[in-house]
């Protein structure tokens, strides 16, 4: 919302502060300022000058030499402006002054352009007469300015030589841009922002005094109004103005509109724009002579109906679009734009003014549906106050009379079947203070409310909320009003009140945090992959046609085929990222993601799918199967799963190398997989290297994880070490041997360490040699050699059943 400070001062005349003070204090009271634009930026030493004499330049056909009275003296200025004449009053920048930019409207330099006395073709020139562009504005905002030439003040304007030309042009002003939240509809108007300024600076607020207007006629003799869809149009008001006299609007109105970036057009158009900005109430004008049957009907459009709006575009309508109709058909789209068949032209004689309130949600949806958004729809869609419509239309008619733009017909048509009910909220000062951590007195709170037009009934202890404050509906809203006028910067720091609680993160979040820390410490970088994927992913991953993973949820409005299903397997995103890194010639890459897969319980969907969170790891470069397994083992150790995890060789996963993959079980429950990516899958992702991946089902890990840790003291008794060198067939896995050792070693077996694996000429073909270091210890006594040998013999006897022998 752009608000010229000069316009604010029209309603708060006692407002006396600098622009920066205004910006700072308004921000602290809750009206956040985005920007402040000084209209007089870089304009220095610019006064009104009157041309007293004009002579031809002796050495230039297109230049003239002017003697200009600037109040304190007469200065000589050489100019090439074609529109100068004796007696003209013009803005003059004196020697050492500054202007905003060039006559050609080129971008203004940051510090403007400094003007110094000098010579033009040998003739001294002390200053410069200015065009409107050189003063930082444009002909759009000052339509009376010439297209080529300097700006000349109207002969009827009360200015004299030496006066401040910048002030005379209304440029001693600043436009403050506020970021208004959508629930503060009242602040999308100059009156609303002026009310906020008055409350903030504790100054009297003087809203426009709307006087009764109209001749002795009855408006009902000119127009009838019927609202069929009152749910979409809570209030519709209409007035008639006859004997229209189109003319330029007065300078004060043009300057206020121009400061807000609205180009002045004529008195009637400017009045509707002025009232829209002043009250935040859009208005529309119809040529009454074009309203067939002298009747307005507000109702929904018909499905498939077409209508041409003022911009000449044909719009496709449906039943949800609200239309303004006359007795024979539509004349405008409610709250958005009028129609070509009822547009106001220069030969208008009688005009119908409309000020209505429409359902904000319907206007927003209709605006999107027909592909048109206007200033009016932007205001309507926020949900306007119905009580504001009548005041606004009466204000417009008052301006019509004051500006001599026409004759207002007496009376107003006001269709308002369900007036807004008064809203009251209990006054609870103790509750507000407790919520805010403040100690504001009851009397001070009531002073704040009085400044905001919030009434108070001492007998019922109720606050009466004005209709324009649609954001005040509960005690928390009232507490916010207290906070912003007490001053957010004045609220002391206090400790939270209430019973103490033990704060902690959830088990799921704790597991994720540990998993993330472990993989990042091992060099993995986190990523976030899309949940939307292409059905082609299953083919790239070699998923069989009848696999359950192919039963994915299809998105009803996808961005395209590549994002048309919800993922059921976690690998595609990581493999795509690995491929991108590979093709950018990164040599060693480690990536991970924690994200959901979406498994439908039935298709088509009858209920929400199961969302399972997965930890996905992917790597290529200096890595192998066992390095990736080591990372997972470290994570399982940190999660208290030591001894509960089993790795089983598998050929189940089609996207993994059939001889280099394993399934992971935790406590007997399937928890994921790891392995080398199948070479064909690597080719599908345009990777000509070995890659390794792992997928961990985090819900299973969370269920099995434990964070209980028991302290064990330093061992008092010595350990007994035994090294075993064993020979076995290649198809026997080390994990099988470790399982036997743990079972037969009992409580005295403290640790098992694999320290050598050998295959070669000294071992029979088809066999391998492995060596373990076993540590035995008792926490209660020193172990005897015979006791340890007995345990080792039990282990060897059990291993021998598996075909494992001591290496000779």
Coordinates of C-alpha atoms in Angstrom, one line a residue, residues 253-762:
X253 CA -6.7 15.7 -6.5
X254 CA -4.4 15.2 -9.4
X255 CA -1.3 15.6 -7.2
X256 CA -2.6 13.1 -4.6
X257 CA -3.4 10.5 -7.3
X258 CA -0.1 11.2 -9.0
X259 CA 1.8 10.6 -5.8
X260 CA 0.2 7.1 -5.6
X261 CA 1.2 6.4 -9.2
X262 CA -2.3 6.9 -10.7
X263 CA -2.5 9.0 -13.8
X264 CA -5.1 11.7 -13.7
X265 CA -7.7 11.5 -16.5
X266 CA -10.8 13.6 -15.9
X267 CA -13.0 14.6 -13.0
X268 CA -15.3 11.6 -13.0
X269 CA -12.6 8.9 -13.4
X270 CA -10.4 10.7 -10.9
X271 CA -13.2 10.8 -8.3
X272 CA -13.8 7.0 -8.5
X273 CA -10.0 6.4 -8.2
X274 CA -9.7 8.9 -5.4
X275 CA -12.5 7.4 -3.4
X276 CA -11.2 3.9 -4.0
X277 CA -7.8 4.9 -2.5
X278 CA -9.3 7.0 0.2
X279 CA -11.9 4.5 1.5
X280 CA -10.4 1.3 0.0
X281 CA -13.8 0.8 -1.7
X282 CA -13.7 0.2 -5.4
X283 CA -16.5 1.9 -7.4
X284 CA -17.8 1.6 -10.9
X285 CA -19.5 4.1 -13.2
X286 CA -22.1 3.1 -15.9
X287 CA -23.6 5.2 -18.6
X288 CA -27.2 5.1 -17.3
X289 CA -28.6 5.7 -20.9
X290 CA -27.0 2.3 -21.8
X291 CA -28.6 0.4 -18.9
X292 CA -31.6 -1.3 -20.6
X293 CA -34.8 -1.3 -18.7
X294 CA -33.3 1.1 -16.0
X295 CA -32.7 -2.0 -13.9
X296 CA -29.6 -3.7 -12.4
X297 CA -29.7 -7.4 -11.6
X298 CA -26.9 -9.0 -9.7
X299 CA -26.7 -12.8 -10.4
X300 CA -24.5 -15.6 -11.4
X301 CA -23.5 -16.1 -15.0
X302 CA -24.6 -19.1 -17.0
X303 CA -22.2 -22.0 -17.9
X304 CA -20.6 -21.4 -21.3
X305 CA -21.6 -17.7 -21.4
X306 CA -19.2 -15.3 -23.1
X307 CA -18.8 -11.6 -22.4
X308 CA -16.6 -8.8 -23.7
X309 CA -15.0 -6.6 -21.0
X310 CA -13.8 -3.0 -21.3
X311 CA -10.4 -4.1 -22.6
X312 CA -12.0 -5.6 -25.7
X313 CA -11.3 -9.2 -24.6
X314 CA -14.0 -11.9 -24.8
X315 CA -14.2 -13.8 -21.5
X316 CA -15.5 -17.3 -20.9
X317 CA -17.8 -17.5 -17.9
X318 CA -19.5 -20.2 -15.8
X319 CA -22.0 -20.5 -13.0
X320 CA -19.5 -19.4 -10.3
X321 CA -18.8 -16.0 -11.9
X322 CA -21.0 -13.1 -10.5
X323 CA -22.3 -10.7 -13.1
X324 CA -23.9 -7.3 -13.1
X325 CA -26.8 -7.3 -15.5
X326 CA -29.4 -4.9 -16.8
X327 CA -32.9 -5.9 -17.8
X328 CA -31.7 -7.7 -20.9
X329 CA -28.2 -9.0 -20.2
X330 CA -24.8 -8.5 -18.6
X331 CA -23.1 -5.1 -18.3
X332 CA -20.1 -6.0 -16.2
X333 CA -18.3 -8.7 -14.3
X334 CA -18.9 -8.0 -10.6
X335 CA -15.8 -6.7 -8.7
X336 CA -13.5 -7.2 -11.7
X337 CA -14.3 -5.1 -14.8
X338 CA -17.2 -3.4 -16.5
X339 CA -18.4 -4.3 -20.0
X340 CA -17.8 -2.8 -23.4
X341 CA -21.5 -2.4 -23.8
X342 CA -21.9 0.0 -20.8
X343 CA -18.6 1.9 -20.9
X344 CA -18.5 5.6 -20.0
X345 CA -17.6 7.8 -23.0
X346 CA -17.0 11.5 -23.3
X347 CA -20.6 12.2 -24.4
X348 CA -22.1 10.7 -21.2
X349 CA -25.1 12.7 -19.8
X350 CA -26.3 10.6 -16.9
X351 CA -24.1 8.3 -14.8
X352 CA -24.9 5.4 -12.5
X353 CA -22.5 5.1 -9.5
X354 CA -22.0 1.6 -8.0
X355 CA -20.4 0.8 -4.7
X356 CA -20.9 -2.8 -3.6
X357 CA -19.4 -5.5 -1.5
X358 CA -18.7 -8.9 -3.0
X359 CA -17.6 -12.2 -1.6
X360 CA -13.8 -12.0 -1.5
X361 CA -13.2 -15.7 -2.2
X362 CA -15.5 -15.7 -5.2
X363 CA -13.8 -12.7 -6.7
X364 CA -10.4 -14.2 -6.3
X365 CA -11.5 -17.5 -7.9
X366 CA -13.4 -15.7 -10.6
X367 CA -10.4 -13.5 -11.4
X368 CA -8.2 -16.6 -11.8
X369 CA -10.9 -18.4 -13.8
X370 CA -11.3 -15.7 -16.4
X371 CA -7.6 -14.7 -16.4
X372 CA -8.0 -11.1 -15.3
X373 CA -6.9 -9.3 -12.1
X374 CA -7.5 -5.6 -11.6
X375 CA -7.0 -3.1 -8.9
X376 CA -10.6 -3.4 -7.9
X377 CA -10.5 -7.2 -7.7
X378 CA -7.3 -7.0 -5.7
X379 CA -9.2 -5.1 -3.0
X380 CA -12.5 -7.1 -3.2
X381 CA -10.7 -10.4 -2.9
X382 CA -9.5 -9.4 0.6
X383 CA -13.1 -9.2 1.9
X384 CA -14.3 -5.6 2.3
X385 CA -16.4 -4.2 5.1
X386 CA -20.1 -3.9 3.9
X387 CA -20.6 -0.9 6.2
X388 CA -18.0 1.1 4.1
X389 CA -19.9 1.0 0.8
X390 CA -22.6 3.6 1.6
X391 CA -20.1 6.0 3.1
X392 CA -17.9 5.7 0.0
X393 CA -20.6 6.3 -2.6
X394 CA -21.9 9.3 -0.6
X395 CA -18.3 10.7 -0.5
X396 CA -18.0 10.3 -4.3
X397 CA -21.3 12.2 -4.8
X398 CA -20.1 14.9 -2.5
X399 CA -17.0 15.3 -4.6
X400 CA -19.1 15.4 -7.7
X401 CA -21.0 18.4 -6.3
X402 CA -17.9 20.1 -5.0
X403 CA -16.1 19.8 -8.3
X404 CA -19.1 20.8 -10.3
X405 CA -18.9 17.5 -12.3
X406 CA -22.7 17.0 -12.4
X407 CA -26.0 17.1 -10.6
X408 CA -26.5 14.4 -7.9
X409 CA -30.0 12.9 -7.8
X410 CA -31.4 12.6 -4.3
X411 CA -31.5 9.4 -2.4
X412 CA -29.6 6.1 -2.7
X413 CA -30.5 2.6 -3.6
X414 CA -29.2 0.3 -0.9
X415 CA -29.8 -3.4 -1.1
X416 CA -28.5 -4.8 2.2
X417 CA -30.6 -7.7 3.3
X418 CA -28.3 -9.0 6.1
X419 CA -26.5 -6.2 7.9
X420 CA -23.3 -7.0 9.6
X421 CA -23.8 -7.9 13.2
X422 CA -21.9 -6.1 16.0
X423 CA -18.9 -8.0 17.3
X424 CA -18.1 -7.8 21.0
X425 CA -15.2 -9.4 22.9
X426 CA -14.8 -9.6 26.7
X427 CA -12.3 -7.2 28.1
X428 CA -9.7 -9.3 30.0
X429 CA -6.6 -7.1 30.9
X430 CA -5.0 -9.7 33.2
X431 CA -5.1 -12.3 30.4
X432 CA -3.5 -9.9 28.0
X433 CA -0.7 -9.0 30.4
X434 CA -0.1 -12.7 31.2
X435 CA 0.1 -13.5 27.5
X436 CA 2.5 -10.7 26.7
X437 CA 4.6 -10.7 29.9
X438 CA 3.7 -7.0 30.5
X439 CA 2.1 -5.0 33.3
X440 CA 0.0 -2.5 31.3
X441 CA -2.7 -0.8 33.4
X442 CA -6.4 -1.2 32.5
X443 CA -6.7 2.6 32.0
X444 CA -3.8 2.6 29.5
X445 CA -5.3 -0.3 27.5
X446 CA -8.6 1.6 27.2
X447 CA -6.7 4.6 25.9
X448 CA -5.2 2.4 23.2
X449 CA -8.6 1.1 22.3
X450 CA -10.1 4.6 22.2
X451 CA -7.5 5.7 19.7
X452 CA -8.4 2.7 17.6
X453 CA -12.2 3.4 17.7
X454 CA -12.8 0.3 19.8
X455 CA -15.6 1.0 22.2
X456 CA -16.0 -0.2 25.8
X457 CA -19.1 -0.8 27.9
X458 CA -18.1 -0.8 31.6
X459 CA -21.4 -2.4 32.6
X460 CA -21.0 -5.5 30.5
X461 CA -17.2 -5.3 30.4
X462 CA -17.4 -5.8 26.6
X463 CA -15.3 -4.3 23.9
X464 CA -17.3 -3.2 20.8
X465 CA -15.2 -3.9 17.7
X466 CA -15.8 -1.6 14.7
X467 CA -16.9 -3.3 11.5
X468 CA -13.8 -2.3 9.6
X469 CA -11.6 -4.3 12.0
X470 CA -12.4 -7.7 10.7
X471 CA -9.1 -9.0 12.2
X472 CA -10.2 -8.6 15.8
X473 CA -12.2 -11.7 16.8
X474 CA -10.6 -13.1 20.0
X475 CA -8.6 -12.2 23.1
X476 CA -5.3 -12.9 21.4
X477 CA -6.1 -10.3 18.7
X478 CA -6.9 -7.7 21.4
X479 CA -3.6 -8.6 23.2
X480 CA -1.8 -7.9 20.0
X481 CA -3.3 -4.4 19.8
X482 CA -2.0 -3.8 23.4
X483 CA 1.4 -5.1 22.4
X484 CA 1.9 -3.0 19.3
X485 CA 0.9 0.3 21.0
X486 CA 2.7 -0.4 24.3
X487 CA 5.7 -1.1 22.0
X488 CA 7.2 -4.4 21.1
X489 CA 10.6 -2.9 22.0
X490 CA 9.2 -2.1 25.4
X491 CA 8.1 -5.6 26.3
X492 CA 10.5 -6.9 28.9
X493 CA 12.3 -10.3 28.7
X494 CA 10.5 -12.8 31.0
X495 CA 10.7 -16.4 31.7
X496 CA 7.9 -18.7 30.4
X497 CA 5.2 -19.4 33.0
X498 CA 3.7 -22.7 33.7
X499 CA 4.7 -26.2 34.9
X500 CA 8.2 -27.4 34.0
X501 CA 8.5 -30.0 31.3
X502 CA 11.3 -32.3 30.1
X503 CA 12.1 -31.3 26.6
X504 CA 13.4 -33.8 24.2
X505 CA 13.3 -34.8 20.6
X506 CA 11.3 -37.8 19.4
X507 CA 12.9 -41.2 19.0
X508 CA 12.5 -40.9 15.2
X509 CA 14.3 -37.6 15.1
X510 CA 17.0 -38.9 17.3
X511 CA 17.7 -41.9 15.1
X512 CA 17.7 -39.6 12.0
X513 CA 20.2 -37.2 13.7
X514 CA 22.6 -40.0 14.6
X515 CA 22.3 -41.5 11.1
X516 CA 23.0 -38.1 9.5
X517 CA 26.0 -37.4 11.8
X518 CA 27.6 -40.8 11.1
X519 CA 27.3 -40.6 7.3
X520 CA 28.4 -37.0 7.2
X521 CA 31.4 -37.8 9.3
X522 CA 32.2 -40.5 6.7
X523 CA 32.2 -37.9 3.9
X524 CA 28.7 -38.1 2.6
X525 CA 26.9 -35.0 1.5
X526 CA 23.1 -34.6 2.1
X527 CA 20.7 -34.1 -0.7
X528 CA 16.9 -33.8 -1.3
X529 CA 15.4 -35.6 -4.2
X530 CA 12.0 -35.3 -5.8
X531 CA 9.1 -37.4 -4.5
X532 CA 7.5 -37.1 -8.0
X533 CA 9.1 -39.4 -10.6
X534 CA 8.6 -40.9 -14.1
X535 CA 7.2 -44.4 -14.7
X536 CA 10.4 -44.9 -16.8
X537 CA 12.3 -45.2 -13.5
X538 CA 11.2 -48.8 -13.1
X539 CA 12.7 -49.8 -16.4
X540 CA 16.0 -48.0 -15.7
X541 CA 16.2 -49.9 -12.4
X542 CA 15.3 -53.3 -14.1
X543 CA 12.3 -53.7 -11.9
X544 CA 10.2 -56.7 -13.2
X545 CA 6.8 -55.9 -14.8
X546 CA 4.9 -57.7 -12.1
X547 CA 6.7 -56.2 -9.2
X548 CA 4.6 -54.5 -6.5
X549 CA 6.9 -51.4 -6.7
X550 CA 5.4 -50.6 -10.1
X551 CA 2.0 -50.0 -8.4
X552 CA 2.6 -46.3 -7.9
X553 CA 0.2 -43.4 -7.2
X554 CA -0.5 -41.4 -10.3
X555 CA -0.7 -37.7 -9.8
X556 CA -3.9 -36.2 -11.2
X557 CA -2.3 -32.9 -12.4
X558 CA 1.4 -33.6 -13.1
X559 CA 3.9 -31.1 -14.4
X560 CA 4.7 -33.7 -17.1
X561 CA 5.4 -37.4 -17.5
X562 CA 8.7 -37.1 -15.8
X563 CA 6.9 -36.1 -12.6
X564 CA 3.7 -38.1 -12.9
X565 CA 3.9 -40.7 -10.1
X566 CA 4.8 -40.8 -6.4
X567 CA 8.0 -42.7 -5.9
X568 CA 7.9 -46.2 -4.4
X569 CA 11.6 -46.9 -4.4
X570 CA 14.2 -44.5 -3.0
X571 CA 17.1 -45.1 -5.5
X572 CA 16.3 -43.0 -8.5
X573 CA 17.1 -39.6 -7.0
X574 CA 20.5 -40.6 -5.6
X575 CA 21.5 -42.4 -8.8
X576 CA 20.5 -39.4 -10.8
X577 CA 22.6 -37.1 -8.6
X578 CA 25.5 -39.5 -8.8
X579 CA 25.2 -39.5 -12.6
X580 CA 25.2 -35.7 -12.6
X581 CA 28.4 -35.7 -10.6
X582 CA 30.0 -38.3 -12.7
X583 CA 29.3 -36.4 -15.9
X584 CA 30.7 -33.3 -14.3
X585 CA 34.0 -35.3 -13.9
X586 CA 33.9 -35.4 -10.1
X587 CA 36.0 -38.4 -9.2
X588 CA 35.0 -39.3 -5.6
X589 CA 31.3 -38.7 -4.7
X590 CA 29.4 -39.8 -1.6
X591 CA 25.7 -38.7 -1.3
X592 CA 22.9 -39.5 1.1
X593 CA 19.2 -38.6 1.4
X594 CA 16.6 -39.1 4.1
X595 CA 13.2 -39.0 2.4
X596 CA 9.9 -40.8 2.1
X597 CA 8.6 -43.4 -0.4
X598 CA 4.8 -43.7 -0.9
X599 CA 3.3 -47.2 -0.9
X600 CA -0.4 -47.3 -1.7
X601 CA -2.6 -49.8 0.2
X602 CA -4.9 -50.1 -2.8
X603 CA -5.3 -48.5 -6.3
X604 CA -7.2 -46.5 -7.0
X605 CA -6.6 -44.8 -3.7
X606 CA -9.3 -45.3 -1.0
X607 CA -7.1 -44.1 1.8
X608 CA -3.8 -42.3 2.4
X609 CA -0.8 -44.3 1.3
X610 CA 1.9 -45.6 3.7
X611 CA 4.8 -43.2 3.9
X612 CA 8.0 -44.9 4.9
X613 CA 11.1 -42.9 5.6
X614 CA 14.3 -44.2 4.0
X615 CA 18.0 -43.5 4.4
X616 CA 19.7 -43.9 1.0
X617 CA 23.4 -43.9 0.5
X618 CA 25.2 -43.7 -2.9
X619 CA 28.9 -43.5 -3.8
X620 CA 31.5 -44.0 -6.5
X621 CA 35.2 -43.5 -6.8
X622 CA 37.5 -44.6 -4.0
X623 CA 35.1 -47.1 -2.4
X624 CA 33.9 -50.7 -2.4
X625 CA 31.2 -52.9 -0.9
X626 CA 33.0 -53.3 2.4
X627 CA 33.6 -49.6 2.9
X628 CA 29.9 -48.9 2.5
X629 CA 29.2 -51.8 4.9
X630 CA 31.6 -50.3 7.4
X631 CA 29.7 -47.0 7.4
X632 CA 26.4 -48.8 8.1
X633 CA 28.0 -50.8 10.9
X634 CA 29.3 -47.7 12.5
X635 CA 25.7 -46.2 12.4
X636 CA 24.2 -49.4 13.9
X637 CA 26.8 -49.3 16.6
X638 CA 25.8 -45.8 17.6
X639 CA 22.2 -46.8 17.6
X640 CA 22.8 -49.6 20.1
X641 CA 22.2 -52.4 17.5
X642 CA 25.5 -54.2 17.9
X643 CA 25.0 -57.9 17.7
X644 CA 21.5 -57.5 16.3
X645 CA 22.3 -56.9 12.7
X646 CA 22.7 -59.7 10.1
X647 CA 23.8 -59.4 6.5
X648 CA 22.6 -62.1 4.1
X649 CA 24.0 -62.6 0.6
X650 CA 21.2 -62.2 -2.0
X651 CA 20.4 -62.0 -5.6
X652 CA 16.9 -60.6 -4.9
X653 CA 17.4 -56.9 -5.9
X654 CA 17.5 -56.6 -9.7
X655 CA 19.1 -53.2 -9.6
X656 CA 22.2 -54.6 -7.7
X657 CA 25.0 -56.8 -9.0
X658 CA 23.9 -60.4 -8.4
X659 CA 27.2 -61.4 -6.8
X660 CA 27.7 -58.3 -4.7
X661 CA 24.6 -57.5 -2.8
X662 CA 23.2 -58.3 0.7
X663 CA 20.0 -57.9 2.6
X664 CA 20.1 -56.4 6.0
X665 CA 18.1 -57.8 8.9
X666 CA 17.8 -56.2 12.4
X667 CA 16.6 -58.5 15.1
X668 CA 15.2 -60.8 12.4
X669 CA 13.3 -58.0 10.7
X670 CA 14.1 -56.9 7.1
X671 CA 15.7 -53.4 7.3
X672 CA 17.3 -52.7 4.0
X673 CA 19.9 -53.6 1.4
X674 CA 23.4 -52.7 0.2
X675 CA 25.5 -53.6 -2.8
X676 CA 27.1 -52.7 -6.0
X677 CA 24.8 -51.1 -8.6
X678 CA 24.1 -53.5 -11.5
X679 CA 26.3 -52.5 -14.5
X680 CA 23.3 -52.3 -16.8
X681 CA 21.6 -49.9 -14.4
X682 CA 24.8 -47.8 -14.3
X683 CA 24.6 -47.6 -18.1
X684 CA 21.0 -46.6 -17.9
X685 CA 22.1 -43.6 -15.8
X686 CA 25.0 -42.8 -18.1
X687 CA 27.7 -43.8 -15.5
X688 CA 30.7 -45.8 -16.8
X689 CA 32.0 -46.7 -13.3
X690 CA 31.3 -48.9 -10.4
X691 CA 28.8 -47.4 -7.9
X692 CA 27.5 -48.7 -4.5
X693 CA 24.3 -48.0 -2.8
X694 CA 22.4 -48.9 0.4
X695 CA 18.8 -48.4 1.4
X696 CA 17.8 -48.5 5.1
X697 CA 14.2 -48.6 6.3
X698 CA 14.3 -46.1 9.2
X699 CA 11.0 -47.1 10.9
X700 CA 12.5 -50.6 11.5
X701 CA 15.7 -49.1 12.8
X702 CA 13.8 -46.7 15.1
X703 CA 11.8 -49.6 16.5
X704 CA 14.9 -51.6 17.3
X705 CA 17.3 -48.9 18.3
X706 CA 18.2 -48.3 22.0
X707 CA 19.9 -45.5 23.6
X708 CA 20.5 -47.2 26.9
X709 CA 24.2 -47.4 27.7
X710 CA 25.7 -49.2 30.7
X711 CA 29.0 -48.3 32.1
X712 CA 31.7 -51.0 32.4
X713 CA 34.7 -50.4 34.6
X714 CA 38.3 -50.9 33.5
X715 CA 39.1 -54.7 33.5
X716 CA 40.9 -55.7 36.7
X717 CA 42.1 -59.1 35.3
X718 CA 44.3 -59.8 32.3
X719 CA 43.1 -61.0 28.9
X720 CA 44.0 -64.2 27.2
X721 CA 44.5 -64.0 23.4
X722 CA 44.2 -66.9 20.9
X723 CA 44.8 -66.6 17.2
X724 CA 43.0 -69.0 14.9
X725 CA 44.0 -69.6 11.3
X726 CA 41.3 -71.5 9.5
X727 CA 40.8 -73.0 6.1
X728 CA 37.4 -73.3 4.5
X729 CA 35.5 -73.3 1.2
X730 CA 35.0 -70.0 -0.5
X731 CA 31.2 -70.2 -0.2
X732 CA 31.4 -70.1 3.6
X733 CA 31.1 -66.5 4.9
X734 CA 33.1 -65.0 7.7
X735 CA 29.9 -63.9 9.4
X736 CA 28.9 -67.6 9.8
X737 CA 32.1 -68.3 11.6
X738 CA 31.7 -65.3 13.9
X739 CA 28.2 -66.4 14.8
X740 CA 29.5 -69.8 15.9
X741 CA 32.4 -68.2 17.9
X742 CA 30.0 -66.0 19.8
X743 CA 27.6 -68.8 20.6
X744 CA 30.4 -71.2 21.9
X745 CA 32.6 -68.6 23.4
X746 CA 30.0 -67.6 25.9
X747 CA 30.5 -64.7 28.3
X748 CA 34.2 -65.1 28.6
X749 CA 34.7 -64.2 24.9
X750 CA 35.3 -60.5 25.0
X751 CA 36.0 -59.7 21.3
X752 CA 36.6 -61.2 17.8
X753 CA 38.9 -59.6 15.3
X754 CA 39.3 -60.7 11.7
X755 CA 42.9 -59.8 10.7
X756 CA 43.7 -61.8 7.6
X757 CA 42.0 -63.3 4.5
X758 CA 44.2 -65.2 2.0
X759 CA 43.6 -67.0 -1.3
X760 CA 46.5 -68.2 -3.3
X761 CA 49.0 -70.9 -4.3
X762 CA 49.5 -72.2 -0.8

